[in-house]
GROMACS .gro file of C-alpha atoms in nm:
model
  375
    1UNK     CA    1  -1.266  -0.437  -0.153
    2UNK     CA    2  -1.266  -0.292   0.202
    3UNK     CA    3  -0.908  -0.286   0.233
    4UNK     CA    4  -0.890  -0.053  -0.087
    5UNK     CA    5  -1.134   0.186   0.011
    6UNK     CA    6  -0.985   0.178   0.397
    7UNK     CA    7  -0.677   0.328   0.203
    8UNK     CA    8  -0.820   0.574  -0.024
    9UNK     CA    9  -1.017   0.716   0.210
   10UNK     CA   10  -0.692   0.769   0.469
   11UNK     CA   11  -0.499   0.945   0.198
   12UNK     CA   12  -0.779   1.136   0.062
   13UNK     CA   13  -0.804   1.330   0.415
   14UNK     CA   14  -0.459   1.513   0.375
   15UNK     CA   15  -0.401   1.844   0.294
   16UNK     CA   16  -0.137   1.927  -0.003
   17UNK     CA   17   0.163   2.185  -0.023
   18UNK     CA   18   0.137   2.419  -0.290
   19UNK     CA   19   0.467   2.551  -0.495
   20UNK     CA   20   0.519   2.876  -0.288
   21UNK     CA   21   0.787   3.045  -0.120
   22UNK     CA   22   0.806   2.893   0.249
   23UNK     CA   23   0.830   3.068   0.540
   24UNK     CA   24   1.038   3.073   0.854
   25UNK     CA   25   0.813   2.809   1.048
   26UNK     CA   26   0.501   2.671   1.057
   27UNK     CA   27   0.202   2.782   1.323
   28UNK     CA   28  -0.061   2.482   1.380
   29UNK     CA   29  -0.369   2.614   1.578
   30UNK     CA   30  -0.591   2.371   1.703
   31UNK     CA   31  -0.960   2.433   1.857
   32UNK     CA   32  -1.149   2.169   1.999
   33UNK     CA   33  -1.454   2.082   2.278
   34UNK     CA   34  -1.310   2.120   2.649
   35UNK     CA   35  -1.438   1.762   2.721
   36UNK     CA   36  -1.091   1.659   2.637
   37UNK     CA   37  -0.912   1.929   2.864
   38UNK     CA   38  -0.574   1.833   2.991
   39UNK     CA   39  -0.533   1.558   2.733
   40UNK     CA   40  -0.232   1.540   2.531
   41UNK     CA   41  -0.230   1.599   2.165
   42UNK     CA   42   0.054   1.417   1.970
   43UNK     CA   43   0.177   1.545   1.591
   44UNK     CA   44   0.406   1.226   1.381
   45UNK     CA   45   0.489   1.177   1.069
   46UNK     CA   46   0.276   0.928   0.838
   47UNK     CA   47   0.534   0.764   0.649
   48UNK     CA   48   0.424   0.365   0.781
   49UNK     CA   49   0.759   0.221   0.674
   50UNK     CA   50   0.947   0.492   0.959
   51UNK     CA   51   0.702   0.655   1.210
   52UNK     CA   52   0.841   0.928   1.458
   53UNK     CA   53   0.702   1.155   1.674
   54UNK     CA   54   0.776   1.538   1.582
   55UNK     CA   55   0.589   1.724   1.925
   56UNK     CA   56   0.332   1.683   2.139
   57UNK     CA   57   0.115   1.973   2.350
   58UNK     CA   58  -0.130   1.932   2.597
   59UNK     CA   59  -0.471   2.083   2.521
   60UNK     CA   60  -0.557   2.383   2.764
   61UNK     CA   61  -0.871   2.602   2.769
   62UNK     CA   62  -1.002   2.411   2.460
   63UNK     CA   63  -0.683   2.520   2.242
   64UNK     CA   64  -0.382   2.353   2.105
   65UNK     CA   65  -0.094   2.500   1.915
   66UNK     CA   66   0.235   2.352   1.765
   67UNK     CA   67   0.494   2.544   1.581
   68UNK     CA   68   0.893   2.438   1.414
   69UNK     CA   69   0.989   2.441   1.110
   70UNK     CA   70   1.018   2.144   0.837
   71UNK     CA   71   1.261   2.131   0.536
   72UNK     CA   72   0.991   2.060   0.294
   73UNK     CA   73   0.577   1.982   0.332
   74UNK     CA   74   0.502   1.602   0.429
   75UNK     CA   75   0.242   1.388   0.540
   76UNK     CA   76   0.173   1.405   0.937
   77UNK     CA   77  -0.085   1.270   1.153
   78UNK     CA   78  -0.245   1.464   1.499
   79UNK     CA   79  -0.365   1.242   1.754
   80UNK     CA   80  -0.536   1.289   2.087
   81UNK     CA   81  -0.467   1.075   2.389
   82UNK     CA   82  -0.800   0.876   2.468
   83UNK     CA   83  -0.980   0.960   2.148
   84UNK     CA   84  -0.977   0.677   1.819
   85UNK     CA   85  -0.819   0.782   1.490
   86UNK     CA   86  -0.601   1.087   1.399
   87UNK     CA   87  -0.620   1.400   1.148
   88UNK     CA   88  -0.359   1.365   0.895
   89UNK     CA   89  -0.241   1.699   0.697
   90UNK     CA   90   0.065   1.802   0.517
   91UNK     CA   91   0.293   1.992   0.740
   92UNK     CA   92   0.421   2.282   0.573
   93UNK     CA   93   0.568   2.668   0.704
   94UNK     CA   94   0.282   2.798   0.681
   95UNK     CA   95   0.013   2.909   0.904
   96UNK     CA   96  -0.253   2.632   0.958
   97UNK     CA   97  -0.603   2.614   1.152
   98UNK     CA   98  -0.814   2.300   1.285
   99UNK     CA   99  -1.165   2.249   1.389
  100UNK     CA  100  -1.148   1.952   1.571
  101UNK     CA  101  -1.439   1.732   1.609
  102UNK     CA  102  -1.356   1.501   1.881
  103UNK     CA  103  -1.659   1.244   1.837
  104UNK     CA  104  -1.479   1.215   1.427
  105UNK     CA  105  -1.167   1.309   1.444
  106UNK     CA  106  -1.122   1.247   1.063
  107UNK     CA  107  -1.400   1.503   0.945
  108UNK     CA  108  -1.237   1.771   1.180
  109UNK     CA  109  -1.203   2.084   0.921
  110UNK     CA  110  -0.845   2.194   0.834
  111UNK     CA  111  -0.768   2.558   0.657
  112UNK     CA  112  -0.580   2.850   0.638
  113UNK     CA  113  -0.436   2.781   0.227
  114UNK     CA  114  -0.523   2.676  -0.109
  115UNK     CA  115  -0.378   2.327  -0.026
  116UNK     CA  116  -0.721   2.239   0.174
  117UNK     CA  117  -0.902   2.402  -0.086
  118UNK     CA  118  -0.755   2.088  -0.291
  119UNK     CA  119  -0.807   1.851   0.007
  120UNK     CA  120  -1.199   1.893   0.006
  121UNK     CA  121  -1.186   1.853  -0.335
  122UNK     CA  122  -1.044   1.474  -0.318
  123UNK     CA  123  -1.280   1.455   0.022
  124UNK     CA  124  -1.584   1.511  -0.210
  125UNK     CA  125  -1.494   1.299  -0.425
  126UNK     CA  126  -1.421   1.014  -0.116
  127UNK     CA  127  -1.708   1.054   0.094
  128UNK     CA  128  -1.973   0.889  -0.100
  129UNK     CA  129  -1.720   0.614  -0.116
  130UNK     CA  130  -1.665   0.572   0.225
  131UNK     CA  131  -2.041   0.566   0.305
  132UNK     CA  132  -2.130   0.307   0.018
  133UNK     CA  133  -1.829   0.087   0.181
  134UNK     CA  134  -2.048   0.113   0.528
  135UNK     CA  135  -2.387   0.024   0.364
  136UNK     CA  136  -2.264  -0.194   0.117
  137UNK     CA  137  -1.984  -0.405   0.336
  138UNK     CA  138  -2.307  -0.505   0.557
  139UNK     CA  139  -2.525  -0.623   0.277
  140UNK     CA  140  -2.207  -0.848   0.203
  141UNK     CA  141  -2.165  -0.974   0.547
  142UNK     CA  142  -2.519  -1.053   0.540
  143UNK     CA  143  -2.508  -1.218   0.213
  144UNK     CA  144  -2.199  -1.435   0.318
  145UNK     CA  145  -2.387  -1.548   0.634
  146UNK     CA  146  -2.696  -1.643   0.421
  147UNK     CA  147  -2.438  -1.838   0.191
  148UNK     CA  148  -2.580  -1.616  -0.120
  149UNK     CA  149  -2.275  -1.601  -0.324
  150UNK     CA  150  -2.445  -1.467  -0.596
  151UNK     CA  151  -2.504  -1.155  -0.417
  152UNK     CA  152  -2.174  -1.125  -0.298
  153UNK     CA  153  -2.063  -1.130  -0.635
  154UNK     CA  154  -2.314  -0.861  -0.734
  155UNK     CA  155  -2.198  -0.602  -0.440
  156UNK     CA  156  -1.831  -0.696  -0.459
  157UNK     CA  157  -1.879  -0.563  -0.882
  158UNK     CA  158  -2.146  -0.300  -0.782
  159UNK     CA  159  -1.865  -0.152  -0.512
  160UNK     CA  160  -1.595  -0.179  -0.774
  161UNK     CA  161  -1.767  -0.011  -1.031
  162UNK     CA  162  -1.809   0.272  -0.773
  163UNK     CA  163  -1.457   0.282  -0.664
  164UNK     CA  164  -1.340   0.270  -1.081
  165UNK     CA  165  -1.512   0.565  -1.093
  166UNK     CA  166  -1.415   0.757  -0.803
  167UNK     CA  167  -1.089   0.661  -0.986
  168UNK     CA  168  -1.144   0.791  -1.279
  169UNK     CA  169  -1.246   1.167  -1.064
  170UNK     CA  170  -0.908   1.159  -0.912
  171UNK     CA  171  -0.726   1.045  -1.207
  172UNK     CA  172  -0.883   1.430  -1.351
  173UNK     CA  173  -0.817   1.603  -1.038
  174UNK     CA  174  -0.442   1.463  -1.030
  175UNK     CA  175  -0.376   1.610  -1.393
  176UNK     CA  176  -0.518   1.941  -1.322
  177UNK     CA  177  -0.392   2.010  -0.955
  178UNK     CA  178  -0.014   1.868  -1.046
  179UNK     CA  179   0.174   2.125  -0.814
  180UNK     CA  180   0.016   1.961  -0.433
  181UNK     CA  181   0.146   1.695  -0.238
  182UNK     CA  182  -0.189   1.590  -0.190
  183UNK     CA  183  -0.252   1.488  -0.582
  184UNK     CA  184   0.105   1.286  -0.522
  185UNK     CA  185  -0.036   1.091  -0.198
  186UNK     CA  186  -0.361   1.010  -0.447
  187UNK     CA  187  -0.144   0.855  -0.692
  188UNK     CA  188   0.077   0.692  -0.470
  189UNK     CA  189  -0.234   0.528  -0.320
  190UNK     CA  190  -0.384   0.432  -0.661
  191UNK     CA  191   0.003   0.247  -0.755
  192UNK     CA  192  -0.009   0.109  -0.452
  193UNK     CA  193  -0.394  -0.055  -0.498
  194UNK     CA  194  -0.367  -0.133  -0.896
  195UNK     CA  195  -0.630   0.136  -0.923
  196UNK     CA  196  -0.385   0.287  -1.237
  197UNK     CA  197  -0.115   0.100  -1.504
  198UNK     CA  198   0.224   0.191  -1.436
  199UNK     CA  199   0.259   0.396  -1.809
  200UNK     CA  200  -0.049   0.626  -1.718
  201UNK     CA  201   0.089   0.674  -1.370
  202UNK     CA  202   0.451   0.721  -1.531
  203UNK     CA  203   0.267   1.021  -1.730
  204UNK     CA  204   0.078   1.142  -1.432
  205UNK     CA  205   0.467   1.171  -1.229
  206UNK     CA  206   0.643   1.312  -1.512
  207UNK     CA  207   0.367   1.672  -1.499
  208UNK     CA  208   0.439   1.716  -1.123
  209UNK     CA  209   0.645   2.036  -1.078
  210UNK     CA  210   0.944   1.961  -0.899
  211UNK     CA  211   0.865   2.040  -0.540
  212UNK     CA  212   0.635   1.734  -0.547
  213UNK     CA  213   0.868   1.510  -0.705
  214UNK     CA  214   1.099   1.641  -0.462
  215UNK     CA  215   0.881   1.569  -0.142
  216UNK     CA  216   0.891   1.204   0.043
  217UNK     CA  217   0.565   1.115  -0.127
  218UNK     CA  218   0.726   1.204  -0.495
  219UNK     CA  219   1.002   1.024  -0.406
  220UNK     CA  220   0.828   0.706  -0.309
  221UNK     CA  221   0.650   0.726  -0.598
  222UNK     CA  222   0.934   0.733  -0.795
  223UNK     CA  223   1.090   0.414  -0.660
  224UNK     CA  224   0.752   0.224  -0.676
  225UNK     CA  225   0.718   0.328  -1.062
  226UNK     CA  226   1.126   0.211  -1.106
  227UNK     CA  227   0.994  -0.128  -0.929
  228UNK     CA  228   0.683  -0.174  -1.162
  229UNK     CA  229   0.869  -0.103  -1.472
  230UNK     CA  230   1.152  -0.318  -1.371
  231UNK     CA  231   0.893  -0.658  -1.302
  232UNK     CA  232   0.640  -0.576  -1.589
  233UNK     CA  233   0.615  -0.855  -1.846
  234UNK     CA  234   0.892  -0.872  -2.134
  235UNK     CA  235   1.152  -0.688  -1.835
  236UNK     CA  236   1.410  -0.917  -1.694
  237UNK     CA  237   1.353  -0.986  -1.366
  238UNK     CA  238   1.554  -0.836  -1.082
  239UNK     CA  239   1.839  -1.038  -0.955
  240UNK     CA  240   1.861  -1.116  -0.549
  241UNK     CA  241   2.000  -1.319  -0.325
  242UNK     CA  242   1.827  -1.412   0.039
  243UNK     CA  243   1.851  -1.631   0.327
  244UNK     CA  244   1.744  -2.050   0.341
  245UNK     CA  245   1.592  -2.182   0.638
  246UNK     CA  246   1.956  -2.310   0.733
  247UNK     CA  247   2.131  -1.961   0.651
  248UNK     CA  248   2.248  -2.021   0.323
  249UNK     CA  249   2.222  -1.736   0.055
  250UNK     CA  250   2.035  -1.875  -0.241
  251UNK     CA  251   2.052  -1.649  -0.557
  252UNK     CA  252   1.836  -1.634  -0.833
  253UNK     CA  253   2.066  -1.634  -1.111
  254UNK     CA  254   2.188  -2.010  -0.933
  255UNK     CA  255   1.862  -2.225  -0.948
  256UNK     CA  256   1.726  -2.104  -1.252
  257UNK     CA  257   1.526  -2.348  -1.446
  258UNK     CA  258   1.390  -2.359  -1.781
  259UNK     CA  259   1.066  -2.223  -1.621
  260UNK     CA  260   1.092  -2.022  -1.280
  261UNK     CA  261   0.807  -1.925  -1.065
  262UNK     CA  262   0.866  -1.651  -0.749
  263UNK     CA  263   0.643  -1.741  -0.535
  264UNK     CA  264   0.535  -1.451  -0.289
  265UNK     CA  265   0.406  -1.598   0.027
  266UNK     CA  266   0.384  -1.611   0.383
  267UNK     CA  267   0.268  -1.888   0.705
  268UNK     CA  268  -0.016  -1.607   0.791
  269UNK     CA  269  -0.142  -1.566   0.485
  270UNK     CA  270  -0.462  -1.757   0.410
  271UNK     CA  271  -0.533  -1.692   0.003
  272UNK     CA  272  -0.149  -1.842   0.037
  273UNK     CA  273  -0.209  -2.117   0.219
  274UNK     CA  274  -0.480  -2.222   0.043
  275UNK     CA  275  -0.324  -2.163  -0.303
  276UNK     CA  276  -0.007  -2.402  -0.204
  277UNK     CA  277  -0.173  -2.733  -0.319
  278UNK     CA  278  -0.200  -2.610  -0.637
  279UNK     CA  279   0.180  -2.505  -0.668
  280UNK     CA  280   0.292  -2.838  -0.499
  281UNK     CA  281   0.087  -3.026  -0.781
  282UNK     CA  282   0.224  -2.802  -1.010
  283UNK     CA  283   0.581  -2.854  -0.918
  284UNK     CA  284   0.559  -3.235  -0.928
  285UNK     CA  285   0.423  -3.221  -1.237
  286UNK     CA  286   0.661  -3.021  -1.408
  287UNK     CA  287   0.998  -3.062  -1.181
  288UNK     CA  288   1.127  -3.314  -1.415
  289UNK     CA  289   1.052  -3.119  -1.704
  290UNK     CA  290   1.306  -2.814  -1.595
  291UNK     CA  291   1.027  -2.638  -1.351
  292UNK     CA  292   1.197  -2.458  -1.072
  293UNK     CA  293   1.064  -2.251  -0.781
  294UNK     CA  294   1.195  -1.981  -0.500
  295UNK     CA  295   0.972  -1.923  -0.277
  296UNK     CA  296   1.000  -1.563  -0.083
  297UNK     CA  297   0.802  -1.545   0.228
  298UNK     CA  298   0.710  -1.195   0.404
  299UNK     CA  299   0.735  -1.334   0.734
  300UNK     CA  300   0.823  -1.115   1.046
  301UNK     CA  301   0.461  -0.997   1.044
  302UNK     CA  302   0.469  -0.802   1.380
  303UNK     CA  303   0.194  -1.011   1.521
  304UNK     CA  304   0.364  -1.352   1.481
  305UNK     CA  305   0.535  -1.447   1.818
  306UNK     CA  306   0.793  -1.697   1.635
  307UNK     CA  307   0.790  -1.629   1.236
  308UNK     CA  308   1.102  -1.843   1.172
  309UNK     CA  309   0.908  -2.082   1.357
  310UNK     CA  310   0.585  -2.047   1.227
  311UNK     CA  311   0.730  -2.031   0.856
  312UNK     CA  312   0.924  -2.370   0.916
  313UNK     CA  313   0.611  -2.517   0.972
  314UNK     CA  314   0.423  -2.383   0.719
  315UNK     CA  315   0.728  -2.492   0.449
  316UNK     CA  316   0.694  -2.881   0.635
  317UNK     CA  317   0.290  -2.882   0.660
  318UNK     CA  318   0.251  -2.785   0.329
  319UNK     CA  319   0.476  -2.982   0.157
  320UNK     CA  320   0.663  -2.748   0.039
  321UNK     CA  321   1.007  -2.867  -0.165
  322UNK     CA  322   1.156  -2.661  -0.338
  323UNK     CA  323   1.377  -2.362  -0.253
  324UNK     CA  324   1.240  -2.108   0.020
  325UNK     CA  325   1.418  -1.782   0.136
  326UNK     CA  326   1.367  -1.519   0.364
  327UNK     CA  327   1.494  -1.189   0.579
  328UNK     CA  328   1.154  -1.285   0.828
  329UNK     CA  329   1.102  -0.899   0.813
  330UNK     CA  330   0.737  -0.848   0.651
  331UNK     CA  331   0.688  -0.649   0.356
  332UNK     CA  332   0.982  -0.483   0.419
  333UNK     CA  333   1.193  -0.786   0.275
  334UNK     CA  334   1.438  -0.644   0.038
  335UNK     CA  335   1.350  -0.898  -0.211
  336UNK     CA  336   0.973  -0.779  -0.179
  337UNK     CA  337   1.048  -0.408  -0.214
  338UNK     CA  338   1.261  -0.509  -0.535
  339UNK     CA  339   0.935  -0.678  -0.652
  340UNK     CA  340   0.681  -0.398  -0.567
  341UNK     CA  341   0.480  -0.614  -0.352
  342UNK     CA  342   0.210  -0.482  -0.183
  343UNK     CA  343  -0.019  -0.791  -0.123
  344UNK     CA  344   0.054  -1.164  -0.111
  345UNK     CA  345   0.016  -1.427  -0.290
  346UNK     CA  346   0.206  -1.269  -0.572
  347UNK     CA  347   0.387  -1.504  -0.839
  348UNK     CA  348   0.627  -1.427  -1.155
  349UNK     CA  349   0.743  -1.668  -1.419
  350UNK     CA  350   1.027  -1.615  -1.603
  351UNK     CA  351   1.171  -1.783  -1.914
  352UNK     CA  352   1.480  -1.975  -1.890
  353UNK     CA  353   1.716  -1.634  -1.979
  354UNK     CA  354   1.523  -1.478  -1.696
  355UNK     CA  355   1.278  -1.289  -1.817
  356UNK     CA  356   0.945  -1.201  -1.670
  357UNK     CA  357   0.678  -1.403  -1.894
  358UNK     CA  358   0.344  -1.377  -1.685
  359UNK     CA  359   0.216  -1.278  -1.329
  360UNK     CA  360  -0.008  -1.362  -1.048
  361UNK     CA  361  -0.168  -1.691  -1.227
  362UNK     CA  362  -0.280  -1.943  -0.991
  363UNK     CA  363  -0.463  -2.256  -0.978
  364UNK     CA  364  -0.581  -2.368  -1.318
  365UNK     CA  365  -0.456  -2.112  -1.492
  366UNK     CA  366  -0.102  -2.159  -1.326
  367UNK     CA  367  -0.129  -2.526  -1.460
  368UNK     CA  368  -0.223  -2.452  -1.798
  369UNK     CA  369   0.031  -2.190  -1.847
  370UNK     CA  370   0.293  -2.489  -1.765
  371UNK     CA  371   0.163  -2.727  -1.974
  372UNK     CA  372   0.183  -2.428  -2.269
  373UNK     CA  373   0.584  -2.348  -2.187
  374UNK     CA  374   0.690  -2.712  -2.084
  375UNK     CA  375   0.449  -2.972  -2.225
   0.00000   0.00000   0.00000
């Protein structure tokens, strides 16, 4: 629930390009309190998967300015040295002014085109979010403390029926404002959450002009809406072929069964940790019966000191026997970008021809859809 509204509420700060003629160079003009005179302000790209830093400038007589030139508008992030957070905005040759508010550096005020008109549009529509997340988040860490689950339950629906409908207000503002990168960072972030089914967000794609598809963000979005269609139910699921524990490329066409389940996990991950007794007592049950199951874990998270290690032990403490691959590099695992996986656990069962039959079914439900295809 956080998680989702930590994201929208990132994205939902950017400015957007508009479909104009571009200009030489762009001119970023900064203005902030002198407190933080003689501190270094930093400008880099947002792009998670591939951050770089594009300048840097050192604030002087409570001013800081930045100027180049990009190919095309993207997603970029300002930063001051000392001071939390950033102020992200879509680059773009075009002349650009900042109020910065160094006590909030994410409600600093950015203008100077029709793109930030757009921006405060999608920030209205965020903000009441973001501060029912802060009041609501501590009624739910109070009600987990008191052990009330029932009014977890109650705030975790209450919150989701907010952010559905905060949903819905973008979904509107998408369609009518399809020429800004910002609208294309929106739906990227909805994909990327399940906030939207891939069709609708197929249709959404398809009415950007071209600029936007042509941008980094329309791009991505592109290959996450190729990875959806390819793993939605009824498609045949993507072939690969990834490292054992010992080294050995296992492919997926090879160990096949008359049932398959991909099993999307990982040693850090606690919903998959906990989930594992249910696929072990699954896979004994139904082994014999032509069950057969890869497991792909997105180890390599950046904070694990040993992940081969750590995922070695996971495979042996959990009893896990069947076949386990993996490049140890996160969510950047080829396999996992094939897959469109943005959180873990994540599961697909396919049919004995390879096709994708069902997804993300665990525990009972896991078991009873065995029983169905192989009982």
């Amino acid at each position: 629930m956080i998680k989702k509204l930590m994201l929208l509420s990132l994205i939902i700060l950017v400015a957007s390009c508009k479909n104009e003629e571009t200009k030489e160079g762009y001119v970023l003009t900064g203005s902030i309190d002198k407190s933080v005179e003689g501190k270094t302000m930093r400008l880099q790209n947002a792009d998670l998967n591939n951050i770089t830093f594009s300048d840097s400038t050192v604030i002087k007589d409570g001013k800081a300015t930045f100027t180049g030139k990009v190919e095309s508008p993207d997603l970029y992030l300002l930063t001051i040295e000392g001071v939390p957070g950033g102020v992200p905005l879509v680059l773009e040759n075009e002349e650009i002014s900042i109020q910065f508010y160094k006590d909030s550096l994410q409600t600093s005020v950015v203008s100077g085109s029709h793109e930030n008109d757009i921006f405060k549009l999608f920030k209205n529509i965020s903000d009441p979010i973001r501060a029912k997340n802060q009041t609501m988040g501590q009624e739910f860490v109070a009600a987990r403390t008191a052990g009330d689950t029932v009014r977890m339950t109650a705030i975790q629906s209450e919150f989701q029926k907010i952010v559905d409908d905060g949903n819905k207000e973008n979904l509107e503002a998408i369609k009518k404002h399809n020429d800004v990168v910002t609208s294309a960072a929106i739906l990227e972030n909805l994909i990327q959450t399940k906030g939207i089914e891939t069709i609708e967000a197929k249709e959404l794609y398809d009415n950007f002009t071209e600029p936007v598809k042509n941008s980094r963000i329309g791009k991505s979005i592109n290959d996450l809406l190729n990875s959806s269609m390819a793993t939605a139910i009824g498609s045949m699921a993507p072939e690969f072929t990834a490292p054992n524990p010992d080294g050995e490329m296992i492919a997926l066409k090879d160990i096949r069964g008359k049932v398959t389940i991909i099993d999307f996990w990982a040693a850090w991950c606690g919903p998959c940790r906990k989930e594992n007794p249910n696929v072990v007592k699954v896979y004994e049950k139904y082994h014999e019966k032509g069950l057969e199951i890869i497991g792909v874990s997105l180890d390599g998270n950046p904070r694990q000191k040993d992940a081969k290690g750590e995922w070695l032990t996971a495979i042996e403490k959990d009893g896990l026997t069947w076949h386990q691959v993996s490049n140890l590099n996160y969510f950047n695992d080829p396999v996992a970008k094939q897959y469109n996986i943005q959180s873990i656990p994540a599961t697909f069962i396919l049919d004995a021809d390879g096709k994708i039959i069902a997804k993300n079914l665990r525990g009972p439900a896991l078991e009873a859809k065995m029983a169905e295809l192989l009982d």
